[in-house]
Amino acid sequence: LASSSTYTVPPTVLLLGPEGAGKTSLLTLFERGDDGPAPTHTTQTTQAVELSASVDSESRTSFRNHDDTSGTHTKFLMVDTPGHGKLRNVAMGKLARTEKLRALVFVVDAAALGEQDVLAQTAGYLHDVLLFLQKRATDQKSGAAKAGRIPVLIAANKMDLFTALPSTLVKTNLEAELTRIRATRSKGLLDSGVGMDEVGSEEQDGWLGEYGSEKFSFKQMQEFDIDVEVLPGNVTGDGPGADKWWWWIAQKI
Ligand code: GTP
């Protein structure tokens, strides 16, 4: 039964990220193509849209629910999740339960990341997502669930706004904040009164990236077979648009 159900489930790409980053806007843009994104409001549940993508160079930039006439398109589901902190369990639950998860797109608001509270909130969420994937990868190595490696795209959105940080800065700012977060959280573990013998493995399990390293970098996730890439774009306004993200997705499904 398990195999027959996995056969019918299309590959899935999950949209995650803090509230207001632009997840729903991006989903509607991909769904509607040239008609542009639809107006959105706060997402409260997950919603899925069926799309098809191709790695054909001709359809490199065409995103829409087009009928496949060439036979080169792959159907996949794109699933939007709520970004609100109070609904984090909904998004993390979807992450844990999605069958045939092929890729994660973590949308961030590059125009707001210069503000320390937005950076901290965004990086905190990203930390939890990456740590989840890391734990899943290590479980897999030790012979548990076979989940496959899941690449992560950090979509640095809102590049149309003049306050937007360039994607190189989005990357380094997130890495710096993740460095801080992982140090704070491991101190929390040490202070939690876990017995001295257990500290080693407990702490290691909760530590994102290369254990004991001074600075976190996304490269460290490669040790767990997790590729993390930061690419700039925008859903509305003038800018690079969403082509790079779409192309990244087309190659992962
Ligand atoms: P939640 O549903 O709360 O998780 O938010 P979300 O990530 O789905 O964000 P949503 O798509 O609702 O977008 C939030 C706001 O950002 C909306 O007003 C969008 O129009 C706006 N927005 C999205 N993408 C862009 C962009 O590329 N540039 C600009 N300037 N605004 C954008």
PDB file of C-alpha atoms and ligand atoms in Angstrom:
ATOM      1  CA  LEU A   1       0.000   0.000   0.000  1.00  0.00           C
ATOM      2  CA  ALA A   2       2.811   2.364   0.890  1.00  0.00           C
ATOM      3  CA  SER A   3       4.388   1.975  -2.506  1.00  0.00           C
ATOM      4  CA  SER A   4       1.134   2.545  -4.388  1.00  0.00           C
ATOM      5  CA  SER A   5       0.488   5.762  -2.490  1.00  0.00           C
ATOM      6  CA  THR A   6       4.003   7.097  -3.080  1.00  0.00           C
ATOM      7  CA  TYR A   7       3.499   6.381  -6.754  1.00  0.00           C
ATOM      8  CA  THR A   8       0.574   8.787  -7.026  1.00  0.00           C
ATOM      9  CA  VAL A   9       1.987  11.540  -4.833  1.00  0.00           C
ATOM     10  CA  PRO A  10       3.744  14.116  -7.039  1.00  0.00           C
ATOM     11  CA  PRO A  11       7.116  15.526  -6.006  1.00  0.00           C
ATOM     12  CA  THR A  12       6.624  18.390  -3.610  1.00  0.00           C
ATOM     13  CA  VAL A  13       8.378  21.691  -3.044  1.00  0.00           C
ATOM     14  CA  LEU A  14       7.638  23.357   0.273  1.00  0.00           C
ATOM     15  CA  LEU A  15       7.536  27.128   0.785  1.00  0.00           C
ATOM     16  CA  LEU A  16       8.654  28.174   4.243  1.00  0.00           C
ATOM     17  CA  GLY A  17       9.696  31.449   5.808  1.00  0.00           C
ATOM     18  CA  PRO A  18       8.575  34.150   8.225  1.00  0.00           C
ATOM     19  CA  GLU A  19       5.326  36.072   7.864  1.00  0.00           C
ATOM     20  CA  GLY A  20       5.149  38.701   5.173  1.00  0.00           C
ATOM     21  CA  ALA A  21       8.238  37.453   3.312  1.00  0.00           C
ATOM     22  CA  GLY A  22       6.204  36.818   0.161  1.00  0.00           C
ATOM     23  CA  LYS A  23       5.490  33.063   0.084  1.00  0.00           C
ATOM     24  CA  THR A  24       1.860  33.320  -0.986  1.00  0.00           C
ATOM     25  CA  SER A  25       2.667  36.045  -3.512  1.00  0.00           C
ATOM     26  CA  LEU A  26       5.326  33.803  -5.035  1.00  0.00           C
ATOM     27  CA  LEU A  27       2.969  30.838  -5.178  1.00  0.00           C
ATOM     28  CA  THR A  28       0.298  32.857  -6.959  1.00  0.00           C
ATOM     29  CA  LEU A  29       2.885  34.269  -9.376  1.00  0.00           C
ATOM     30  CA  PHE A  30       3.995  30.759 -10.322  1.00  0.00           C
ATOM     31  CA  GLU A  31       0.375  29.709 -10.609  1.00  0.00           C
ATOM     32  CA  ARG A  32      -0.797  32.643 -12.715  1.00  0.00           C
ATOM     33  CA  GLY A  33       2.317  33.259 -14.792  1.00  0.00           C
ATOM     34  CA  ASP A  34       2.160  36.485 -16.777  1.00  0.00           C
ATOM     35  CA  ASP A  35      -0.966  37.654 -14.958  1.00  0.00           C
ATOM     36  CA  GLY A  36       1.314  38.375 -12.011  1.00  0.00           C
ATOM     37  CA  PRO A  37       0.794  37.644  -8.326  1.00  0.00           C
ATOM     38  CA  ALA A  38      -2.619  37.858  -6.671  1.00  0.00           C
ATOM     39  CA  PRO A  39      -3.265  39.999  -3.594  1.00  0.00           C
ATOM     40  CA  THR A  40      -2.612  37.951  -0.457  1.00  0.00           C
ATOM     41  CA  HIS A  41      -3.446  37.990   3.198  1.00  0.00           C
ATOM     42  CA  THR A  42      -1.992  36.206   6.205  1.00  0.00           C
ATOM     43  CA  THR A  43      -1.813  32.496   5.515  1.00  0.00           C
ATOM     44  CA  GLN A  44      -3.371  30.347   8.214  1.00  0.00           C
ATOM     45  CA  THR A  45      -3.185  26.880   6.723  1.00  0.00           C
ATOM     46  CA  THR A  46      -1.079  25.107   4.154  1.00  0.00           C
ATOM     47  CA  GLN A  47      -2.258  25.240   0.560  1.00  0.00           C
ATOM     48  CA  ALA A  48      -1.001  23.291  -2.431  1.00  0.00           C
ATOM     49  CA  VAL A  49      -0.918  24.206  -6.106  1.00  0.00           C
ATOM     50  CA  GLU A  50      -0.019  21.866  -8.934  1.00  0.00           C
ATOM     51  CA  LEU A  51       2.613  23.243 -11.314  1.00  0.00           C
ATOM     52  CA  SER A  52       4.836  21.821 -13.980  1.00  0.00           C
ATOM     53  CA  ALA A  53       8.420  22.735 -14.694  1.00  0.00           C
ATOM     54  CA  SER A  54      10.961  21.751 -17.262  1.00  0.00           C
ATOM     55  CA  VAL A  55      14.725  21.957 -17.499  1.00  0.00           C
ATOM     56  CA  ASP A  56      14.357  22.663 -21.225  1.00  0.00           C
ATOM     57  CA  SER A  57      16.186  25.887 -21.866  1.00  0.00           C
ATOM     58  CA  GLU A  58      13.198  27.217 -23.804  1.00  0.00           C
ATOM     59  CA  SER A  59      10.888  27.083 -20.838  1.00  0.00           C
ATOM     60  CA  ARG A  60      13.567  28.342 -18.490  1.00  0.00           C
ATOM     61  CA  THR A  61      11.551  31.347 -17.556  1.00  0.00           C
ATOM     62  CA  SER A  62       7.990  30.198 -18.135  1.00  0.00           C
ATOM     63  CA  PHE A  63       6.106  29.449 -15.010  1.00  0.00           C
ATOM     64  CA  ARG A  64       2.460  28.625 -15.193  1.00  0.00           C
ATOM     65  CA  ASN A  65       0.162  25.659 -15.074  1.00  0.00           C
ATOM     66  CA  HIS A  66       0.713  24.978 -18.739  1.00  0.00           C
ATOM     67  CA  ASP A  67      -0.445  21.806 -20.382  1.00  0.00           C
ATOM     68  CA  ASP A  68       2.533  19.746 -21.213  1.00  0.00           C
ATOM     69  CA  THR A  69       2.696  19.236 -24.954  1.00  0.00           C
ATOM     70  CA  SER A  70       6.385  18.438 -25.189  1.00  0.00           C
ATOM     71  CA  GLY A  71       6.394  15.678 -22.606  1.00  0.00           C
ATOM     72  CA  THR A  72       9.384  17.267 -20.913  1.00  0.00           C
ATOM     73  CA  HIS A  73       7.587  18.811 -17.972  1.00  0.00           C
ATOM     74  CA  THR A  74       7.471  17.399 -14.503  1.00  0.00           C
ATOM     75  CA  LYS A  75       4.339  17.935 -12.465  1.00  0.00           C
ATOM     76  CA  PHE A  76       4.923  18.887  -8.894  1.00  0.00           C
ATOM     77  CA  LEU A  77       3.094  20.345  -5.942  1.00  0.00           C
ATOM     78  CA  MET A  78       4.111  23.635  -4.457  1.00  0.00           C
ATOM     79  CA  VAL A  79       2.905  23.946  -0.903  1.00  0.00           C
ATOM     80  CA  ASP A  80       2.549  27.274   0.902  1.00  0.00           C
ATOM     81  CA  THR A  81       2.743  27.344   4.693  1.00  0.00           C
ATOM     82  CA  PRO A  82       1.796  29.991   7.256  1.00  0.00           C
ATOM     83  CA  GLY A  83       4.708  32.171   8.365  1.00  0.00           C
ATOM     84  CA  HIS A  84       3.193  33.548  11.555  1.00  0.00           C
ATOM     85  CA  GLY A  85       5.169  32.519  14.633  1.00  0.00           C
ATOM     86  CA  LYS A  86       2.052  31.194  16.362  1.00  0.00           C
ATOM     87  CA  LEU A  87       1.434  28.837  13.446  1.00  0.00           C
ATOM     88  CA  ARG A  88       5.011  27.553  13.259  1.00  0.00           C
ATOM     89  CA  ASN A  89       3.840  24.093  14.293  1.00  0.00           C
ATOM     90  CA  VAL A  90       1.660  23.933  11.169  1.00  0.00           C
ATOM     91  CA  ALA A  91       4.640  24.663   8.912  1.00  0.00           C
ATOM     92  CA  MET A  92       7.067  22.387  10.775  1.00  0.00           C
ATOM     93  CA  GLY A  93       4.445  19.621  10.809  1.00  0.00           C
ATOM     94  CA  LYS A  94       4.091  19.909   7.061  1.00  0.00           C
ATOM     95  CA  LEU A  95       7.873  19.709   6.735  1.00  0.00           C
ATOM     96  CA  ALA A  96       7.958  16.559   8.829  1.00  0.00           C
ATOM     97  CA  ARG A  97       5.078  14.833   7.073  1.00  0.00           C
ATOM     98  CA  THR A  98       5.437  15.703   3.388  1.00  0.00           C
ATOM     99  CA  GLU A  99       5.950  12.645   1.241  1.00  0.00           C
ATOM    100  CA  LYS A 100       8.247  12.991  -1.737  1.00  0.00           C
ATOM    101  CA  LEU A 101       9.644  16.271  -0.512  1.00  0.00           C
ATOM    102  CA  ARG A 102      12.146  17.339  -3.176  1.00  0.00           C
ATOM    103  CA  ALA A 103      13.165  20.824  -2.171  1.00  0.00           C
ATOM    104  CA  LEU A 104      12.592  23.646   0.293  1.00  0.00           C
ATOM    105  CA  VAL A 105      12.248  27.279  -0.645  1.00  0.00           C
ATOM    106  CA  PHE A 106      12.778  29.473   2.396  1.00  0.00           C
ATOM    107  CA  VAL A 107      11.565  32.960   1.499  1.00  0.00           C
ATOM    108  CA  VAL A 108      13.085  35.936   3.307  1.00  0.00           C
ATOM    109  CA  ASP A 109      12.348  39.652   3.051  1.00  0.00           C
ATOM    110  CA  ALA A 110      15.694  41.094   1.928  1.00  0.00           C
ATOM    111  CA  ALA A 111      14.352  44.617   2.381  1.00  0.00           C
ATOM    112  CA  ALA A 112      13.662  44.039   6.077  1.00  0.00           C
ATOM    113  CA  LEU A 113      16.638  41.850   6.995  1.00  0.00           C
ATOM    114  CA  GLY A 114      18.695  44.926   7.858  1.00  0.00           C
ATOM    115  CA  GLU A 115      16.499  45.289  10.945  1.00  0.00           C
ATOM    116  CA  GLN A 116      17.901  43.268  13.827  1.00  0.00           C
ATOM    117  CA  ASP A 117      14.541  41.931  15.038  1.00  0.00           C
ATOM    118  CA  VAL A 118      13.563  40.708  11.568  1.00  0.00           C
ATOM    119  CA  LEU A 119      17.010  39.138  11.118  1.00  0.00           C
ATOM    120  CA  ALA A 120      16.780  37.387  14.496  1.00  0.00           C
ATOM    121  CA  GLN A 121      13.277  36.100  13.830  1.00  0.00           C
ATOM    122  CA  THR A 122      14.127  34.929  10.308  1.00  0.00           C
ATOM    123  CA  ALA A 123      17.367  33.229  11.341  1.00  0.00           C
ATOM    124  CA  GLY A 124      15.659  31.585  14.312  1.00  0.00           C
ATOM    125  CA  TYR A 125      13.134  29.954  12.022  1.00  0.00           C
ATOM    126  CA  LEU A 126      15.813  29.006   9.483  1.00  0.00           C
ATOM    127  CA  HIS A 127      17.878  27.454  12.281  1.00  0.00           C
ATOM    128  CA  ASP A 128      14.982  25.176  13.235  1.00  0.00           C
ATOM    129  CA  VAL A 129      14.371  24.158   9.637  1.00  0.00           C
ATOM    130  CA  LEU A 130      18.030  23.384   8.903  1.00  0.00           C
ATOM    131  CA  LEU A 131      18.461  21.542  12.190  1.00  0.00           C
ATOM    132  CA  PHE A 132      15.424  19.440  11.366  1.00  0.00           C
ATOM    133  CA  LEU A 133      16.958  18.488   7.997  1.00  0.00           C
ATOM    134  CA  GLN A 134      20.324  17.835   9.610  1.00  0.00           C
ATOM    135  CA  LYS A 135      18.796  15.514  12.205  1.00  0.00           C
ATOM    136  CA  ARG A 136      16.910  13.694   9.497  1.00  0.00           C
ATOM    137  CA  ALA A 137      20.138  13.262   7.526  1.00  0.00           C
ATOM    138  CA  THR A 138      22.022  11.867  10.516  1.00  0.00           C
ATOM    139  CA  ASP A 139      19.149   9.499  11.337  1.00  0.00           C
ATOM    140  CA  GLN A 140      19.328   8.311   7.781  1.00  0.00           C
ATOM    141  CA  LYS A 141      23.040   7.633   8.061  1.00  0.00           C
ATOM    142  CA  SER A 142      22.444   5.547  11.135  1.00  0.00           C
ATOM    143  CA  GLY A 143      19.970   3.465   9.153  1.00  0.00           C
ATOM    144  CA  ALA A 144      16.647   5.003  10.139  1.00  0.00           C
ATOM    145  CA  ALA A 145      14.122   6.660   7.801  1.00  0.00           C
ATOM    146  CA  LYS A 146      15.206   6.966   4.196  1.00  0.00           C
ATOM    147  CA  ALA A 147      14.201  10.475   3.228  1.00  0.00           C
ATOM    148  CA  GLY A 148      16.629  11.568   0.528  1.00  0.00           C
ATOM    149  CA  ARG A 149      18.623  14.750   0.535  1.00  0.00           C
ATOM    150  CA  ILE A 150      16.646  17.936   0.461  1.00  0.00           C
ATOM    151  CA  PRO A 151      18.219  21.046  -1.038  1.00  0.00           C
ATOM    152  CA  VAL A 152      17.326  24.452   0.367  1.00  0.00           C
ATOM    153  CA  LEU A 153      16.882  27.647  -1.606  1.00  0.00           C
ATOM    154  CA  ILE A 154      16.925  30.849   0.375  1.00  0.00           C
ATOM    155  CA  ALA A 155      14.899  33.166  -1.820  1.00  0.00           C
ATOM    156  CA  ALA A 156      16.065  36.702  -1.024  1.00  0.00           C
ATOM    157  CA  ASN A 157      12.818  38.431  -1.971  1.00  0.00           C
ATOM    158  CA  LYS A 158      11.748  42.054  -2.510  1.00  0.00           C
ATOM    159  CA  MET A 159      14.848  43.036  -4.473  1.00  0.00           C
ATOM    160  CA  ASP A 160      12.700  45.715  -6.136  1.00  0.00           C
ATOM    161  CA  LEU A 161      12.879  47.791  -2.959  1.00  0.00           C
ATOM    162  CA  PHE A 162      15.832  50.135  -2.483  1.00  0.00           C
ATOM    163  CA  THR A 163      16.277  48.996   1.116  1.00  0.00           C
ATOM    164  CA  ALA A 164      16.884  45.403  -0.016  1.00  0.00           C
ATOM    165  CA  LEU A 165      20.245  43.952   0.971  1.00  0.00           C
ATOM    166  CA  PRO A 166      22.170  42.344  -1.891  1.00  0.00           C
ATOM    167  CA  SER A 167      22.013  38.553  -1.718  1.00  0.00           C
ATOM    168  CA  THR A 168      25.668  38.286  -0.635  1.00  0.00           C
ATOM    169  CA  LEU A 169      24.809  40.338   2.449  1.00  0.00           C
ATOM    170  CA  VAL A 170      21.596  38.385   3.021  1.00  0.00           C
ATOM    171  CA  LYS A 171      23.780  35.301   3.140  1.00  0.00           C
ATOM    172  CA  THR A 172      26.491  36.649   5.447  1.00  0.00           C
ATOM    173  CA  ASN A 173      23.983  38.325   7.775  1.00  0.00           C
ATOM    174  CA  LEU A 174      22.022  35.093   8.123  1.00  0.00           C
ATOM    175  CA  GLU A 175      25.217  33.120   8.713  1.00  0.00           C
ATOM    176  CA  ALA A 176      26.352  35.553  11.397  1.00  0.00           C
ATOM    177  CA  GLU A 177      22.979  35.406  13.134  1.00  0.00           C
ATOM    178  CA  LEU A 178      22.889  31.605  12.910  1.00  0.00           C
ATOM    179  CA  THR A 179      26.347  31.552  14.507  1.00  0.00           C
ATOM    180  CA  ARG A 180      24.960  33.562  17.412  1.00  0.00           C
ATOM    181  CA  ILE A 181      21.799  31.476  17.729  1.00  0.00           C
ATOM    182  CA  ARG A 182      23.557  28.152  17.786  1.00  0.00           C
ATOM    183  CA  ALA A 183      25.975  29.364  20.485  1.00  0.00           C
ATOM    184  CA  THR A 184      23.070  30.615  22.611  1.00  0.00           C
ATOM    185  CA  ARG A 185      21.075  27.424  22.199  1.00  0.00           C
ATOM    186  CA  SER A 186      23.990  25.155  23.046  1.00  0.00           C
ATOM    187  CA  LYS A 187      24.548  27.177  26.200  1.00  0.00           C
ATOM    188  CA  GLY A 188      20.903  26.573  26.988  1.00  0.00           C
ATOM    189  CA  LEU A 189      21.524  22.867  26.682  1.00  0.00           C
ATOM    190  CA  LEU A 190      24.526  23.048  28.990  1.00  0.00           C
ATOM    191  CA  ASP A 191      22.534  24.990  31.557  1.00  0.00           C
ATOM    192  CA  SER A 192      19.603  22.623  31.412  1.00  0.00           C
ATOM    193  CA  GLY A 193      21.208  20.263  33.911  1.00  0.00           C
ATOM    194  CA  VAL A 194      21.771  17.372  31.522  1.00  0.00           C
ATOM    195  CA  GLY A 195      24.209  14.928  33.133  1.00  0.00           C
ATOM    196  CA  MET A 196      27.853  15.454  32.223  1.00  0.00           C
ATOM    197  CA  ASP A 197      28.049  12.157  30.337  1.00  0.00           C
ATOM    198  CA  GLU A 198      25.150  13.014  28.089  1.00  0.00           C
ATOM    199  CA  VAL A 199      26.191  16.568  27.374  1.00  0.00           C
ATOM    200  CA  GLY A 200      28.453  15.545  24.508  1.00  0.00           C
ATOM    201  CA  SER A 201      25.899  13.784  22.342  1.00  0.00           C
ATOM    202  CA  GLU A 202      22.932  15.918  23.398  1.00  0.00           C
ATOM    203  CA  GLU A 203      24.817  19.047  22.558  1.00  0.00           C
ATOM    204  CA  GLN A 204      26.097  17.679  19.306  1.00  0.00           C
ATOM    205  CA  ASP A 205      22.567  16.725  18.245  1.00  0.00           C
ATOM    206  CA  GLY A 206      21.333  20.233  18.805  1.00  0.00           C
ATOM    207  CA  TRP A 207      24.284  21.950  17.134  1.00  0.00           C
ATOM    208  CA  LEU A 208      23.751  23.183  13.602  1.00  0.00           C
ATOM    209  CA  GLY A 209      26.566  22.512  11.113  1.00  0.00           C
ATOM    210  CA  GLU A 210      30.146  21.575  11.870  1.00  0.00           C
ATOM    211  CA  TYR A 211      30.334  20.731  15.543  1.00  0.00           C
ATOM    212  CA  GLY A 212      32.437  23.120  17.594  1.00  0.00           C
ATOM    213  CA  SER A 213      33.255  25.414  14.683  1.00  0.00           C
ATOM    214  CA  GLU A 214      33.565  29.064  15.568  1.00  0.00           C
ATOM    215  CA  LYS A 215      31.459  30.415  12.712  1.00  0.00           C
ATOM    216  CA  PHE A 216      28.487  28.889  11.022  1.00  0.00           C
ATOM    217  CA  SER A 217      28.417  28.831   7.239  1.00  0.00           C
ATOM    218  CA  PHE A 218      25.839  27.304   4.909  1.00  0.00           C
ATOM    219  CA  LYS A 219      28.669  25.238   3.408  1.00  0.00           C
ATOM    220  CA  GLN A 220      28.806  23.242   6.635  1.00  0.00           C
ATOM    221  CA  MET A 221      25.436  21.742   5.750  1.00  0.00           C
ATOM    222  CA  GLN A 222      27.075  19.888   2.871  1.00  0.00           C
ATOM    223  CA  GLU A 223      28.528  17.483   5.386  1.00  0.00           C
ATOM    224  CA  PHE A 224      24.920  16.346   5.806  1.00  0.00           C
ATOM    225  CA  ASP A 225      24.287  16.350   2.052  1.00  0.00           C
ATOM    226  CA  ILE A 226      22.204  19.500   2.324  1.00  0.00           C
ATOM    227  CA  ASP A 227      22.903  22.161  -0.291  1.00  0.00           C
ATOM    228  CA  VAL A 228      21.914  25.673   0.675  1.00  0.00           C
ATOM    229  CA  GLU A 229      21.841  28.379  -1.960  1.00  0.00           C
ATOM    230  CA  VAL A 230      20.886  32.060  -1.662  1.00  0.00           C
ATOM    231  CA  LEU A 231      19.409  33.645  -4.783  1.00  0.00           C
ATOM    232  CA  PRO A 232      17.960  37.145  -5.200  1.00  0.00           C
ATOM    233  CA  GLY A 233      14.610  37.945  -6.764  1.00  0.00           C
ATOM    234  CA  ASN A 234      11.301  39.721  -6.456  1.00  0.00           C
ATOM    235  CA  VAL A 235       7.652  38.880  -6.935  1.00  0.00           C
ATOM    236  CA  THR A 236       6.311  42.392  -7.472  1.00  0.00           C
ATOM    237  CA  GLY A 237       7.890  45.557  -8.854  1.00  0.00           C
ATOM    238  CA  ASP A 238      10.967  45.889 -11.053  1.00  0.00           C
ATOM    239  CA  GLY A 239      13.957  43.679 -10.480  1.00  0.00           C
ATOM    240  CA  PRO A 240      15.435  40.316 -11.364  1.00  0.00           C
ATOM    241  CA  GLY A 241      12.011  38.654 -10.962  1.00  0.00           C
ATOM    242  CA  ALA A 242      11.497  35.018 -10.025  1.00  0.00           C
ATOM    243  CA  ASP A 243      13.250  33.295 -12.931  1.00  0.00           C
ATOM    244  CA  LYS A 244      16.310  32.193 -10.996  1.00  0.00           C
ATOM    245  CA  TRP A 245      14.144  30.567  -8.332  1.00  0.00           C
ATOM    246  CA  TRP A 246      11.980  28.813 -10.881  1.00  0.00           C
ATOM    247  CA  TRP A 247      15.046  27.459 -12.666  1.00  0.00           C
ATOM    248  CA  TRP A 248      16.500  26.232  -9.381  1.00  0.00           C
ATOM    249  CA  ILE A 249      13.211  24.437  -8.630  1.00  0.00           C
ATOM    250  CA  ALA A 250      13.002  22.907 -12.116  1.00  0.00           C
ATOM    251  CA  GLN A 251      16.358  21.253 -11.543  1.00  0.00           C
ATOM    252  CA  LYS A 252      15.430  19.796  -8.169  1.00  0.00           C
ATOM    253  CA  ILE A 253      12.116  18.104  -8.873  1.00  0.00           C
TER     254      ILE A 253
HETATM  255  P1  GTP B   1       2.258  34.933   5.578  1.00  0.00           P
HETATM  256  O1  GTP B   1       1.048  34.513   4.850  1.00  0.00           O
HETATM  257  O2  GTP B   1       1.983  35.838   6.719  1.00  0.00           O
HETATM  258  O3  GTP B   1       3.157  33.805   5.942  1.00  0.00           O
HETATM  259  O4  GTP B   1       3.105  35.859   4.526  1.00  0.00           O
HETATM  260  P2  GTP B   1       3.694  35.498   3.106  1.00  0.00           P
HETATM  261  O5  GTP B   1       5.112  35.109   3.237  1.00  0.00           O
HETATM  262  O6  GTP B   1       2.795  34.567   2.393  1.00  0.00           O
HETATM  263  O7  GTP B   1       3.698  36.948   2.412  1.00  0.00           O
HETATM  264  P3  GTP B   1       2.710  37.501   1.302  1.00  0.00           P
HETATM  265  O8  GTP B   1       2.897  36.763   0.037  1.00  0.00           O
HETATM  266  O9  GTP B   1       1.343  37.577   1.878  1.00  0.00           O
HETATM  267  O10 GTP B   1       3.323  38.952   1.077  1.00  0.00           O
HETATM  268  C1  GTP B   1       3.363  39.900   2.125  1.00  0.00           C
HETATM  269  C2  GTP B   1       3.429  41.291   1.513  1.00  0.00           C
HETATM  270  O11 GTP B   1       4.659  41.470   0.793  1.00  0.00           O
HETATM  271  C3  GTP B   1       2.302  41.554   0.499  1.00  0.00           C
HETATM  272  O12 GTP B   1       1.859  42.854   0.686  1.00  0.00           O
HETATM  273  C4  GTP B   1       3.011  41.411  -0.841  1.00  0.00           C
HETATM  274  O13 GTP B   1       2.415  42.181  -1.865  1.00  0.00           O
HETATM  275  C5  GTP B   1       4.404  41.921  -0.521  1.00  0.00           C
HETATM  276  N1  GTP B   1       5.434  41.375  -1.426  1.00  0.00           N
HETATM  277  C6  GTP B   1       5.632  40.088  -1.782  1.00  0.00           C
HETATM  278  N2  GTP B   1       6.649  39.973  -2.647  1.00  0.00           N
HETATM  279  C7  GTP B   1       7.129  41.227  -2.854  1.00  0.00           C
HETATM  280  C8  GTP B   1       8.198  41.752  -3.650  1.00  0.00           C
HETATM  281  O14 GTP B   1       8.940  41.071  -4.349  1.00  0.00           O
HETATM  282  N3  GTP B   1       8.385  43.112  -3.568  1.00  0.00           N
HETATM  283  C9  GTP B   1       7.598  43.916  -2.811  1.00  0.00           C
HETATM  284  N4  GTP B   1       7.872  45.230  -2.819  1.00  0.00           N
HETATM  285  N5  GTP B   1       6.596  43.449  -2.065  1.00  0.00           N
HETATM  286  C10 GTP B   1       6.350  42.121  -2.070  1.00  0.00           C
END
